[in-house]
Short mmCIF file of C-alpha atoms in Angstrom, two decimals:
data_model
loop_
_atom_site.label_atom_id
_atom_site.label_comp_id
_atom_site.label_asym_id
_atom_site.label_seq_id
_atom_site.Cartn_x
_atom_site.Cartn_y
_atom_site.Cartn_z
CA UNK I 1 127.74 115.76 281.16
CA UNK I 2 125.00 115.75 278.54
CA UNK I 3 122.63 112.85 278.40
CA UNK I 4 120.94 112.21 275.08
CA UNK I 5 118.36 109.61 274.33
CA UNK I 6 116.16 109.23 271.30
CA UNK I 7 112.53 108.80 272.20
CA UNK I 8 110.63 107.21 269.31
CA UNK I 9 107.39 108.92 268.35
CA UNK I 10 104.28 106.74 268.18
CA UNK I 11 103.56 105.53 264.67
CA UNK I 12 100.34 107.58 264.49
CA UNK I 13 101.87 110.81 265.76
CA UNK I 14 102.09 113.11 262.77
CA UNK I 15 102.09 116.89 262.68
CA UNK I 16 98.51 118.12 262.49
CA UNK I 17 97.64 121.60 261.39
CA UNK I 18 94.02 122.62 261.20
CA UNK I 19 92.09 125.79 260.66
CA UNK I 20 90.48 127.35 263.72
CA UNK I 21 88.00 124.93 265.22
CA UNK I 22 84.34 125.65 264.58
CA UNK I 23 82.52 127.02 267.61
CA UNK I 24 79.93 124.69 269.12
CA UNK I 25 77.16 125.10 271.66
CA UNK I 26 78.05 122.77 274.57
CA UNK I 27 75.76 123.13 277.60
CA UNK I 28 75.38 126.93 277.58
CA UNK I 29 79.04 127.47 276.65
CA UNK I 30 80.76 128.20 273.37
CA UNK I 31 83.23 125.35 272.85
CA UNK I 32 85.97 124.70 270.30
CA UNK I 33 87.48 121.23 270.03
CA UNK I 34 91.18 121.97 269.56
CA UNK I 35 92.53 118.41 269.81
CA UNK I 36 90.45 115.27 269.55
CA UNK I 37 92.74 112.59 270.96
CA UNK I 38 92.93 110.67 267.70
CA UNK I 39 95.17 113.28 266.08
CA UNK I 40 97.18 113.92 269.25
CA UNK I 41 97.98 110.48 270.62
CA UNK I 42 95.36 110.74 273.38
CA UNK I 43 95.43 114.41 274.39
CA UNK I 44 92.04 116.12 274.22
CA UNK I 45 91.88 119.92 274.25
CA UNK I 46 88.66 121.91 274.41
CA UNK I 47 88.44 125.69 274.70
CA UNK I 48 85.36 127.08 276.46
CA UNK I 49 84.04 130.63 276.43
CA UNK I 50 81.82 131.12 279.45
CA UNK I 51 79.55 133.99 280.44
CA UNK I 52 79.79 135.54 283.91
CA UNK I 53 78.17 133.38 286.60
CA UNK I 54 78.13 130.22 284.45
CA UNK I 55 79.30 126.89 285.90
CA UNK I 56 79.91 123.32 284.90
CA UNK I 57 77.97 120.51 286.52
CA UNK I 58 79.58 118.76 289.51
CA UNK I 59 80.99 115.71 287.76
CA UNK I 60 83.68 113.02 287.79
CA UNK I 61 85.78 111.42 285.04
CA UNK I 62 86.73 107.78 285.58
CA UNK I 63 88.90 107.35 282.45
CA UNK I 64 90.84 110.61 282.29
CA UNK I 65 92.61 113.30 284.26
CA UNK I 66 91.69 116.93 283.55
CA UNK I 67 93.71 120.15 283.58
CA UNK I 68 92.21 123.64 283.59
CA UNK I 69 94.15 126.53 282.02
CA UNK I 70 92.47 129.91 282.28
CA UNK I 71 93.15 132.34 279.44
CA UNK I 72 90.82 135.22 280.42
CA UNK I 73 88.51 136.08 283.31
CA UNK I 74 88.40 134.54 286.76
CA UNK I 75 87.03 131.14 287.76
CA UNK I 76 86.71 129.14 290.93
CA UNK I 77 87.76 125.51 290.46
CA UNK I 78 86.46 122.87 292.88
CA UNK I 79 88.30 119.55 293.05
CA UNK I 80 87.07 117.23 295.79
CA UNK I 81 87.02 119.33 298.97
CA UNK I 82 89.49 121.91 297.61
CA UNK I 83 88.63 125.27 296.06
CA UNK I 84 90.97 127.58 294.22
CA UNK I 85 90.48 130.81 292.32
CA UNK I 86 92.24 131.11 288.98
CA UNK I 87 93.01 134.37 287.22
CA UNK I 88 94.28 134.68 283.66
CA UNK I 89 97.22 132.30 283.21
CA UNK I 90 96.12 130.15 286.17
CA UNK I 91 96.27 126.38 286.08
CA UNK I 92 94.55 123.62 288.10
CA UNK I 93 94.46 119.81 288.02
CA UNK I 94 91.51 117.45 288.51
CA UNK I 95 92.59 113.81 288.80
CA UNK I 96 90.32 111.05 287.57
CA UNK I 97 87.83 109.61 290.08
CA UNK I 98 87.70 112.91 292.03
CA UNK I 99 84.55 115.05 291.62
CA UNK I 100 85.22 118.51 290.25
CA UNK I 101 83.81 121.50 288.43
CA UNK I 102 84.23 125.23 287.93
CA UNK I 103 82.30 128.49 287.92
CA UNK I 104 82.98 131.91 286.43
CA UNK I 105 83.30 134.47 289.23
CA UNK I 106 84.47 137.44 287.16
CA UNK I 107 82.10 140.13 285.93
CA UNK I 108 83.47 139.48 282.44
CA UNK I 109 83.36 136.29 280.37
CA UNK I 110 86.03 133.65 280.94
CA UNK I 111 88.04 131.67 278.40
CA UNK I 112 89.22 128.30 279.67
CA UNK I 113 91.12 125.47 277.99
CA UNK I 114 90.36 121.99 279.31
CA UNK I 115 92.99 119.33 278.64
CA UNK I 116 92.43 115.64 279.29
CA UNK I 117 94.57 112.57 278.84
CA UNK I 118 92.95 109.18 278.50
CA UNK I 119 89.27 108.69 277.87
CA UNK I 120 87.39 110.42 275.06
CA UNK I 121 86.46 113.83 276.45
CA UNK I 122 86.40 115.71 273.14
CA UNK I 123 84.17 112.99 271.68
CA UNK I 124 81.77 113.56 274.61
CA UNK I 125 81.77 117.30 273.89
CA UNK I 126 81.18 116.66 270.17
CA UNK I 127 78.27 114.31 270.89
CA UNK I 128 76.64 116.82 273.24
CA UNK I 129 77.08 119.98 271.20
CA UNK I 130 75.86 121.60 268.02
CA UNK I 131 77.82 123.78 265.59
CA UNK I 132 77.29 127.51 265.97
CA UNK I 133 76.95 129.12 262.57
CA UNK I 134 78.68 132.34 261.53
CA UNK I 135 81.01 132.33 264.57
CA UNK I 136 78.13 133.40 266.83
CA UNK I 137 77.85 132.61 270.51
CA UNK I 138 76.01 129.92 272.41
CA UNK I 139 72.46 130.68 273.46
CA UNK I 140 71.30 130.26 277.03
CA UNK I 141 68.98 127.28 276.41
CA UNK I 142 69.08 124.69 279.17
CA UNK I 143 70.75 121.40 278.18
CA UNK I 144 68.84 118.10 278.14
CA UNK I 145 70.19 116.75 281.43
CA UNK I 146 68.85 113.20 280.96
CA UNK I 147 70.62 112.97 277.59
CA UNK I 148 73.82 114.45 279.08
CA UNK I 149 73.82 111.97 281.99
CA UNK I 150 73.33 108.99 279.66
CA UNK I 151 76.06 110.21 277.32
CA UNK I 152 78.46 110.85 280.20
CA UNK I 153 78.04 107.24 281.37
CA UNK I 154 79.07 106.00 277.90
CA UNK I 155 82.26 108.09 278.16
CA UNK I 156 83.27 106.99 281.68
CA UNK I 157 81.91 110.09 283.40
CA UNK I 158 79.20 110.82 285.95
CA UNK I 159 77.14 113.99 286.27
CA UNK I 160 76.60 114.35 290.03
CA UNK I 161 74.36 117.42 289.99
CA UNK I 162 74.84 121.16 290.25
CA UNK I 163 78.15 122.55 291.44
CA UNK I 164 78.22 122.90 295.26
CA UNK I 165 77.76 126.44 296.54
#
């Protein structure tokens, strides 16, 4: 037996095709905002290129769940009390209201796509990043943590400090 049901698309859901996203300096990462939530019905997608040894802050999202899909390299993902190592093709989930973060553990750079549903994660990244001209890479300048913490609060997030060892 075949079951068929038409699922109506939201009125704002239209096919979106864009050129490659401009690279941005976010923290010390190179980021590309692939989907901004407005064009995708609430799905935010951000690709990060991370140097060896780099990590995110230990943080929590209150308005969105987050998925981690590793394209290249190797990262350790911490979600609450759990730790998992992802290789290329690996996937992890960080539910809202649970502290999480990640660090690159490979000797080579990592490429990671972060997906969130709910909230405004890509808007947070856009607010806290600068375009990188000529498809260069992010420099290693330290981010303004006070500014990042204040911005995170406006987007339903908390920066809890450095990633636990």
